């Protein structure tokens, strides 16, 4: 038995889908505890690619039971779409494989409208995440239990009527078609109802069974509502504390895995000290195919900022690091890493000689060029945490294990 947690150490998009997939074949239970359909976890198995937004990555392997915990926000309409998408891909998501907490909050079409109208400056994913969490904290939200007890649609109609007035008088942007939204929600309600249950009880029962449990974080530490680059953050706790409130059960994580990308990316607005607005940044974007999995937006790219990753390490207590996309750094003459900031707040870089050799698909540490190994060792020394796994490509098998993952 073992309890695992994986968490992004930067601004998300560190390659979680692949690590979840590698771990999920051993996990009995996979738990998401924060966020909603704003995540974009890409899992590649053989020649098949799955992009998951809300549903935990454990669904792909087919073995694990999956949980969407009370700390998440759930849009019934996109949930239905994701289930239908998975069905087309040959994955049948049934209530015995997935449970959603009755305490999780519902994301309604009004929240998505508000996200579009109010959060332009943040550059959100437009999935209604911030407004749904706002309602939760303001105590005006509605939980999935309302779908079970049949009061949800009434709540939605009242919410829509209220915000229709704001839309006309304040926001000056056309409001949604309420009738149409009600119809869509009616259908989605029937779809989601069988999946709703008491996930605290479920997680607890797996703990008692001494099962293997995997907590799957979404986004990354620098998007955490407390610890990230506020206000350019998401609205949930993406760091380890969120796992306790958002899963609802106390458990000790044997392995606390920090996901680090070999360079840095960010989608949306906000500070990014090592950003490269030049050819090098463009080259990183091309080599890394850095386009958002949820919105398709080009990601901003830059050098690895170890000062920030160290901060994420301190917050989360990582004891195992995975380093992704090392293969995308082939072909750079010099590779830089920010190790500190100067008094003006500018990054202080350490430069490394790059390597020409293509390393995609390499599985042996010794087969990496010397310069690549030195780069990895430097990161490890800086973080004082072992880099147990280096990912060298998109495929499940493109991995160098320096320490067993499970
Ligand atoms: P929200 O989560 O949609 O409210 O967006 C808030 C900020 O977090 C925006 O800058 C988004 O681009 C970013 N964000 C949200 N989810 C992800 C993700 O899964 N990967 C990367 N960035 C994300």
Coordinates of C-alpha atoms and ligand atoms in Angstrom, one line a residue:
X1 CA 0.0 0.0 0.0
X2 CA 1.2 3.5 -0.7
X3 CA -0.2 7.0 -1.0
X4 CA 1.0 9.3 -3.8
X5 CA 0.5 12.9 -4.7
X6 CA 1.6 14.6 -7.9
X7 CA 1.7 18.4 -8.1
X8 CA 2.8 20.8 -10.8
X9 CA 5.8 22.9 -9.6
X10 CA 5.4 25.8 -12.1
X11 CA 2.4 27.3 -14.0
X12 CA 0.8 24.0 -14.9
X13 CA 1.4 22.0 -18.1
X14 CA 4.4 20.2 -16.7
X15 CA 3.3 16.9 -18.2
X16 CA 0.9 15.5 -15.5
X17 CA -1.2 13.4 -17.8
X18 CA 1.8 11.1 -18.6
X19 CA 2.9 10.6 -15.0
X20 CA -0.7 10.0 -13.8
X21 CA -0.9 7.4 -16.5
X22 CA 2.3 5.7 -15.5
X23 CA 1.2 5.6 -11.9
X24 CA -2.5 4.8 -12.5
X25 CA -1.7 1.3 -13.7
X26 CA -0.7 0.6 -10.1
X27 CA -3.3 2.8 -8.3
X28 CA -6.6 1.5 -7.0
X29 CA -8.0 5.0 -6.5
X30 CA -7.2 8.3 -8.3
X31 CA -8.4 11.5 -6.7
X32 CA -8.8 15.0 -8.1
X33 CA -9.2 17.5 -5.3
X34 CA -9.2 21.0 -6.8
X35 CA -10.0 22.9 -10.0
X36 CA -12.4 21.8 -12.7
X37 CA -12.5 21.6 -16.4
X38 CA -9.8 24.2 -16.7
X39 CA -7.1 21.5 -16.5
X40 CA -5.8 19.9 -19.7
X41 CA -4.1 16.6 -19.0
X42 CA -2.9 14.9 -22.1
X43 CA -2.4 11.1 -21.9
X44 CA -0.8 9.3 -24.8
X45 CA -1.1 5.5 -24.9
X46 CA 0.3 3.8 -28.0
X47 CA -1.0 5.8 -30.9
X48 CA -4.0 7.1 -29.0
X49 CA -4.1 10.6 -27.4
X50 CA -6.6 11.5 -24.7
X51 CA -7.1 15.0 -23.4
X52 CA -8.8 15.1 -20.1
X53 CA -10.1 18.3 -18.5
X54 CA -12.1 17.3 -15.4
X55 CA -12.1 13.5 -15.2
X56 CA -9.0 12.1 -13.4
X57 CA -6.3 10.4 -15.5
X58 CA -6.9 7.0 -13.8
X59 CA -9.9 6.6 -16.2
X60 CA -7.6 5.8 -19.1
X61 CA -5.9 2.7 -17.6
X62 CA -9.3 1.3 -16.7
X63 CA -8.1 -0.3 -13.5
X64 CA -8.5 2.5 -11.0
X65 CA -11.6 3.9 -9.4
X66 CA -11.6 7.7 -9.8
X67 CA -12.8 10.5 -7.5
X68 CA -13.7 14.1 -8.2
X69 CA -13.5 15.5 -4.6
X70 CA -15.4 18.1 -2.7
X71 CA -12.7 20.7 -3.5
X72 CA -13.5 20.6 -7.2
X73 CA -16.0 22.6 -9.2
X74 CA -18.0 20.7 -11.7
X75 CA -19.8 21.8 -14.8
X76 CA -22.5 19.2 -15.6
X77 CA -22.6 20.2 -19.3
X78 CA -18.8 19.8 -19.9
X79 CA -18.9 16.7 -17.8
X80 CA -21.4 15.2 -20.2
X81 CA -19.3 16.2 -23.2
X82 CA -16.2 14.7 -21.6
X83 CA -17.9 11.4 -21.0
X84 CA -19.2 11.4 -24.6
X85 CA -15.7 12.2 -25.9
X86 CA -14.2 9.3 -23.9
X87 CA -16.9 6.9 -25.1
X88 CA -16.0 7.8 -28.7
X89 CA -12.3 7.0 -27.8
X90 CA -13.4 3.6 -26.5
X91 CA -13.5 4.4 -22.8
X92 CA -16.8 3.8 -21.1
X93 CA -17.1 5.9 -17.9
X94 CA -19.5 4.2 -15.5
X95 CA -20.5 5.1 -11.9
X96 CA -18.5 2.1 -10.6
X97 CA -15.3 3.8 -12.0
X98 CA -16.0 7.4 -11.1
X99 CA -17.6 9.1 -8.1
X100 CA -18.1 12.9 -7.8
X101 CA -18.6 14.5 -4.3
X102 CA -22.0 15.7 -3.5
X103 CA -20.2 18.6 -1.8
X104 CA -18.5 19.8 -4.9
X105 CA -19.9 23.0 -6.3
X106 CA -21.6 23.3 -9.6
X107 CA -20.3 25.5 -12.4
X108 CA -23.3 26.9 -14.2
X109 CA -23.6 28.7 -17.6
X110 CA -23.9 32.0 -15.5
X111 CA -20.4 31.3 -14.1
X112 CA -19.0 30.8 -17.6
X113 CA -20.6 34.1 -18.7
X114 CA -19.2 35.9 -15.7
X115 CA -15.7 34.4 -16.3
X116 CA -15.8 35.8 -19.8
X117 CA -17.1 39.2 -18.8
X118 CA -15.1 39.9 -15.6
X119 CA -11.8 38.0 -15.9
X120 CA -10.4 39.3 -19.2
X121 CA -7.3 40.8 -17.5
X122 CA -6.3 37.4 -16.1
X123 CA -6.7 35.5 -19.3
X124 CA -8.6 32.6 -17.8
X125 CA -9.6 29.4 -19.5
X126 CA -13.2 30.7 -19.6
X127 CA -14.5 27.6 -17.9
X128 CA -16.3 29.5 -15.1
X129 CA -13.9 28.4 -12.4
X130 CA -13.3 31.7 -10.6
X131 CA -17.0 32.7 -10.4
X132 CA -18.0 29.2 -9.2
X133 CA -15.4 29.4 -6.4
X134 CA -16.5 33.0 -5.7
X135 CA -20.1 31.8 -5.1
X136 CA -18.8 28.9 -2.9
X137 CA -16.8 31.3 -0.6
X138 CA -19.6 33.9 -0.7
X139 CA -22.0 31.1 0.4
X140 CA -24.3 31.7 -2.5
X141 CA -23.1 28.6 -4.5
X142 CA -25.0 25.4 -5.3
X143 CA -23.5 22.0 -4.7
X144 CA -24.0 18.8 -6.6
X145 CA -26.3 17.5 -3.8
X146 CA -28.9 19.9 -5.3
X147 CA -28.9 17.8 -8.4
X148 CA -29.6 14.7 -6.3
X149 CA -32.5 16.3 -4.4
X150 CA -34.0 18.1 -7.4
X151 CA -33.5 21.7 -6.4
X152 CA -30.7 22.6 -8.7
X153 CA -32.7 23.9 -11.7
X154 CA -34.7 26.2 -9.5
X155 CA -31.5 27.6 -8.1
X156 CA -30.1 28.1 -11.6
X157 CA -33.2 30.0 -12.8
X158 CA -33.0 32.4 -9.9
X159 CA -29.3 32.9 -10.4
X160 CA -29.8 33.5 -14.1
X161 CA -32.6 36.1 -13.5
X162 CA -30.4 38.0 -11.1
X163 CA -27.4 38.1 -13.4
X164 CA -29.5 39.0 -16.4
X165 CA -30.2 42.3 -14.7
X166 CA -26.5 42.9 -14.0
X167 CA -25.7 42.0 -17.6
X168 CA -28.1 44.6 -18.9
X169 CA -27.2 47.4 -16.4
X170 CA -23.6 46.8 -15.5
X171 CA -21.7 44.4 -17.8
X172 CA -23.2 45.6 -21.0
X173 CA -22.5 42.2 -22.7
X174 CA -25.3 40.0 -24.1
X175 CA -26.5 37.5 -21.6
X176 CA -27.0 33.8 -22.2
X177 CA -30.2 32.3 -23.5
X178 CA -31.7 31.1 -20.2
X179 CA -34.3 28.8 -21.8
X180 CA -31.7 27.0 -23.8
X181 CA -29.3 26.8 -20.8
X182 CA -32.1 25.2 -18.7
X183 CA -32.7 22.6 -21.4
X184 CA -29.0 21.7 -21.6
X185 CA -28.8 21.5 -17.8
X186 CA -31.8 19.3 -17.6
X187 CA -30.2 16.8 -19.9
X188 CA -26.8 17.1 -18.2
X189 CA -28.4 16.6 -14.8
X190 CA -29.8 13.2 -15.7
X191 CA -26.4 12.3 -17.0
X192 CA -24.3 13.3 -14.0
X193 CA -26.8 12.2 -11.2
X194 CA -25.7 8.5 -11.0
X195 CA -22.1 9.6 -10.4
X196 CA -22.7 11.8 -7.3
X197 CA -21.9 10.3 -4.0
X198 CA -20.0 10.6 -0.7
X199 CA -16.3 10.6 -1.8
X200 CA -15.0 11.2 1.8
X201 CA -16.5 7.8 2.7
X202 CA -15.1 6.2 -0.5
X203 CA -11.6 7.5 0.0
X204 CA -11.7 6.5 3.7
X205 CA -12.8 2.9 2.7
X206 CA -9.8 2.7 0.3
X207 CA -7.5 3.9 3.1
X208 CA -8.9 1.2 5.4
X209 CA -8.4 -1.4 2.7
X210 CA -4.7 -0.3 2.5
X211 CA -5.1 0.3 -1.2
X212 CA -2.8 2.4 -3.4
X213 CA -4.1 5.9 -3.6
X214 CA -3.0 8.6 -6.1
X215 CA -3.9 12.2 -5.7
X216 CA -3.7 14.1 -9.0
X217 CA -3.1 17.9 -8.7
X218 CA -4.2 20.2 -11.5
X219 CA -2.4 23.4 -12.7
X220 CA 0.7 24.2 -10.7
X221 CA 2.1 25.9 -7.6
X222 CA 2.5 29.3 -9.2
X223 CA -1.2 29.3 -10.1
X224 CA -2.2 28.6 -6.4
X225 CA -4.6 31.2 -5.1
X226 CA -2.4 31.8 -2.0
X227 CA 1.1 30.9 -3.2
X228 CA 1.0 31.8 -6.8
X229 CA 1.5 35.0 -8.7
X230 CA -1.7 36.6 -7.4
X231 CA -4.0 37.9 -8.9
X232 CA -2.8 36.0 -12.0
X233 CA -3.7 32.6 -10.5
X234 CA -6.5 30.1 -10.6
X235 CA -9.1 30.1 -7.8
X236 CA -8.2 26.9 -6.0
X237 CA -5.3 25.6 -3.8
X238 CA -3.1 23.8 -6.3
X239 CA -0.5 23.0 -3.6
X240 CA -0.5 20.1 -1.1
X241 CA -2.9 21.8 1.4
X242 CA -5.6 21.6 -1.2
X243 CA -5.4 17.9 -1.1
X244 CA -6.6 17.8 2.5
X245 CA -9.5 20.2 2.2
X246 CA -10.4 19.1 -1.3
X247 CA -10.2 15.4 -0.7
X248 CA -11.6 15.7 2.8
X249 CA -9.6 12.8 4.3
X250 CA -6.4 12.9 6.3
X251 CA -3.7 10.6 4.8
X252 CA 0.1 10.6 4.8
X253 CA 1.6 10.9 1.3
X254 CA 4.6 8.5 1.1
X255 CA 5.6 10.0 -2.2
X256 CA 5.1 13.7 -2.9
X257 CA 6.0 14.1 -6.6
X258 CA 6.9 17.5 -8.0
X259 CA 6.5 17.9 -11.7
X260 CA 9.0 20.1 -13.3
X261 CA 9.3 21.0 -17.0
X262 CA 12.9 21.4 -18.2
X263 CA 12.1 25.0 -19.2
X264 CA 9.1 27.2 -18.3
X265 CA 5.8 28.0 -19.8
X266 CA 2.7 30.0 -18.8
X267 CA -0.7 30.4 -20.4
X268 CA -2.7 33.6 -19.8
X269 CA -1.5 36.8 -18.2
X270 CA 0.8 37.5 -15.3
X271 CA 4.4 37.8 -14.2
X272 CA 6.9 35.5 -15.9
X273 CA 10.4 36.7 -15.1
X274 CA 12.3 34.3 -17.4
X275 CA 10.0 34.7 -20.4
X276 CA 11.7 34.9 -23.8
X277 CA 10.0 37.2 -26.2
X278 CA 12.5 36.3 -29.0
X279 CA 13.6 33.6 -31.4
X280 CA 14.7 31.4 -28.5
X281 CA 11.2 31.6 -27.0
X282 CA 9.7 30.8 -30.3
X283 CA 12.0 27.8 -30.8
X284 CA 11.0 26.5 -27.4
X285 CA 7.3 26.8 -28.3
X286 CA 7.8 25.0 -31.6
X287 CA 10.0 22.2 -30.2
X288 CA 7.7 21.7 -27.2
X289 CA 4.4 22.1 -29.1
X290 CA 3.4 24.6 -26.5
X291 CA -0.2 25.3 -27.1
X292 CA -2.9 25.0 -24.4
X293 CA -4.7 21.7 -24.1
X294 CA -7.9 23.4 -22.9
X295 CA -8.0 26.6 -25.0
X296 CA -5.4 26.0 -27.8
X297 CA -3.7 29.3 -26.9
X298 CA 0.0 29.5 -27.6
X299 CA 1.9 29.2 -24.3
X300 CA 4.4 31.8 -23.3
X301 CA 7.9 30.2 -23.1
X302 CA 11.1 30.9 -21.2
X303 CA 14.0 29.4 -19.3
X304 CA 13.6 27.3 -16.2
X305 CA 13.2 29.4 -13.0
X306 CA 14.7 27.3 -10.3
X307 CA 14.1 30.0 -7.6
X308 CA 10.3 29.5 -8.1
X309 CA 10.5 25.8 -8.3
X310 CA 12.4 25.8 -5.0
X311 CA 9.6 27.8 -3.5
X312 CA 7.1 25.1 -4.8
X313 CA 9.4 22.4 -3.3
X314 CA 9.3 24.1 0.1
X315 CA 5.5 24.5 0.1
X316 CA 4.8 21.0 -1.1
X317 CA 7.6 19.0 0.5
X318 CA 8.4 17.1 -2.7
X319 CA 10.5 14.0 -2.1
X320 CA 10.7 13.0 -5.8
X321 CA 10.9 15.1 -8.9
X322 CA 10.0 14.3 -12.4
X323 CA 11.7 16.3 -15.1
X324 CA 9.7 16.5 -18.4
X325 CA 10.5 17.6 -21.9
X326 CA 14.3 17.4 -21.6
X327 CA 14.2 16.2 -25.2
X328 CA 12.9 19.6 -26.3
X329 CA 16.1 21.3 -25.3
X330 CA 18.3 19.5 -27.9
X331 CA 19.7 22.0 -30.4
X332 CA 20.2 25.0 -28.1
X333 CA 23.8 26.2 -28.0
X334 CA 23.3 27.6 -24.5
X335 CA 20.7 26.8 -21.9
X336 CA 20.0 29.1 -19.1
X337 CA 18.5 28.6 -15.6
X338 CA 17.4 31.4 -13.2
X339 CA 19.0 30.7 -9.8
X340 CA 18.1 34.0 -8.1
X341 CA 16.8 37.5 -8.6
X342 CA 18.9 40.7 -8.3
X343 CA 17.9 43.8 -6.3
X344 CA 15.9 45.1 -9.3
X345 CA 13.9 41.8 -9.4
X346 CA 15.6 40.6 -12.6
X347 CA 16.5 36.9 -12.8
X348 CA 20.2 36.0 -12.3
X349 CA 21.0 33.2 -14.7
X350 CA 23.5 30.3 -14.7
X351 CA 24.4 29.2 -18.3
X352 CA 25.0 25.7 -19.4
X353 CA 26.4 24.4 -22.7
X354 CA 23.6 22.7 -24.7
X355 CA 23.7 19.5 -26.8
X356 CA 22.9 18.9 -30.4
X357 CA 22.0 15.2 -30.2
X358 CA 18.3 14.3 -30.4
X359 CA 17.3 12.4 -27.2
X360 CA 13.7 11.7 -27.9
X361 CA 12.8 8.2 -26.6
X362 CA 16.1 7.6 -24.7
X363 CA 15.5 5.3 -21.8
X364 CA 19.0 4.9 -20.3
X365 CA 20.6 7.6 -18.2
X366 CA 24.0 6.8 -19.7
X367 CA 22.7 7.4 -23.2
X368 CA 22.1 11.1 -22.5
X369 CA 24.7 13.5 -23.7
X370 CA 27.1 14.5 -20.9
X371 CA 25.8 18.2 -21.0
X372 CA 22.2 17.0 -20.6
X373 CA 23.2 14.9 -17.5
X374 CA 25.0 17.9 -16.0
X375 CA 21.9 20.0 -16.5
X376 CA 19.7 17.5 -14.7
X377 CA 22.3 17.1 -11.9
X378 CA 22.4 20.8 -11.4
X379 CA 18.6 21.0 -11.0
X380 CA 18.7 18.1 -8.6
X381 CA 21.5 19.7 -6.4
X382 CA 19.7 23.0 -6.4
X383 CA 16.4 21.5 -5.2
X384 CA 18.1 19.0 -2.9
X385 CA 15.6 16.5 -4.1
X386 CA 16.2 13.5 -6.3
X387 CA 15.1 13.7 -9.9
X388 CA 13.8 10.2 -10.1
X389 CA 12.3 10.3 -13.6
X390 CA 13.3 12.1 -16.7
X391 CA 10.8 12.2 -19.5
X392 CA 12.3 12.2 -23.0
X393 CA 9.2 12.2 -25.2
X394 CA 5.4 12.0 -25.3
X395 CA 5.1 8.3 -25.3
X396 CA 4.5 6.2 -22.1
X397 CA 7.8 4.5 -22.7
X398 CA 9.9 7.6 -23.3
X399 CA 11.2 7.6 -19.8
X400 CA 14.5 7.3 -17.9
X401 CA 14.0 5.9 -14.4
X402 CA 16.7 7.0 -12.0
X403 CA 14.7 5.8 -9.1
X404 CA 11.6 3.6 -9.2
X405 CA 8.4 5.6 -9.5
X406 CA 6.2 3.2 -7.6
Ligands
LIG1 P1 -8.8 29.8 -14.6 O1 -8.3 28.6 -13.9 O2 -9.6 29.4 -15.9 O3 -9.6 30.7 -13.7 O4 -7.6 30.6 -15.2 C1 -6.7 31.3 -14.3 C2 -5.3 31.3 -14.8 O5 -4.8 29.9 -14.7 C3 -5.1 31.6 -16.3 O6 -3.9 32.3 -16.5 C4 -5.1 30.3 -17.0 O7 -4.4 30.3 -18.2 C5 -4.3 29.4 -16.0 N1 -4.7 28.0 -16.0 C6 -5.8 27.4 -15.5 N2 -5.7 26.0 -15.7 C7 -4.5 25.8 -16.3 C8 -3.9 24.6 -16.7 O8 -4.3 23.5 -16.6 N3 -2.6 24.8 -17.2 C9 -2.0 26.0 -17.4 N4 -2.6 27.1 -17.0 C10 -3.8 27.1 -16.5

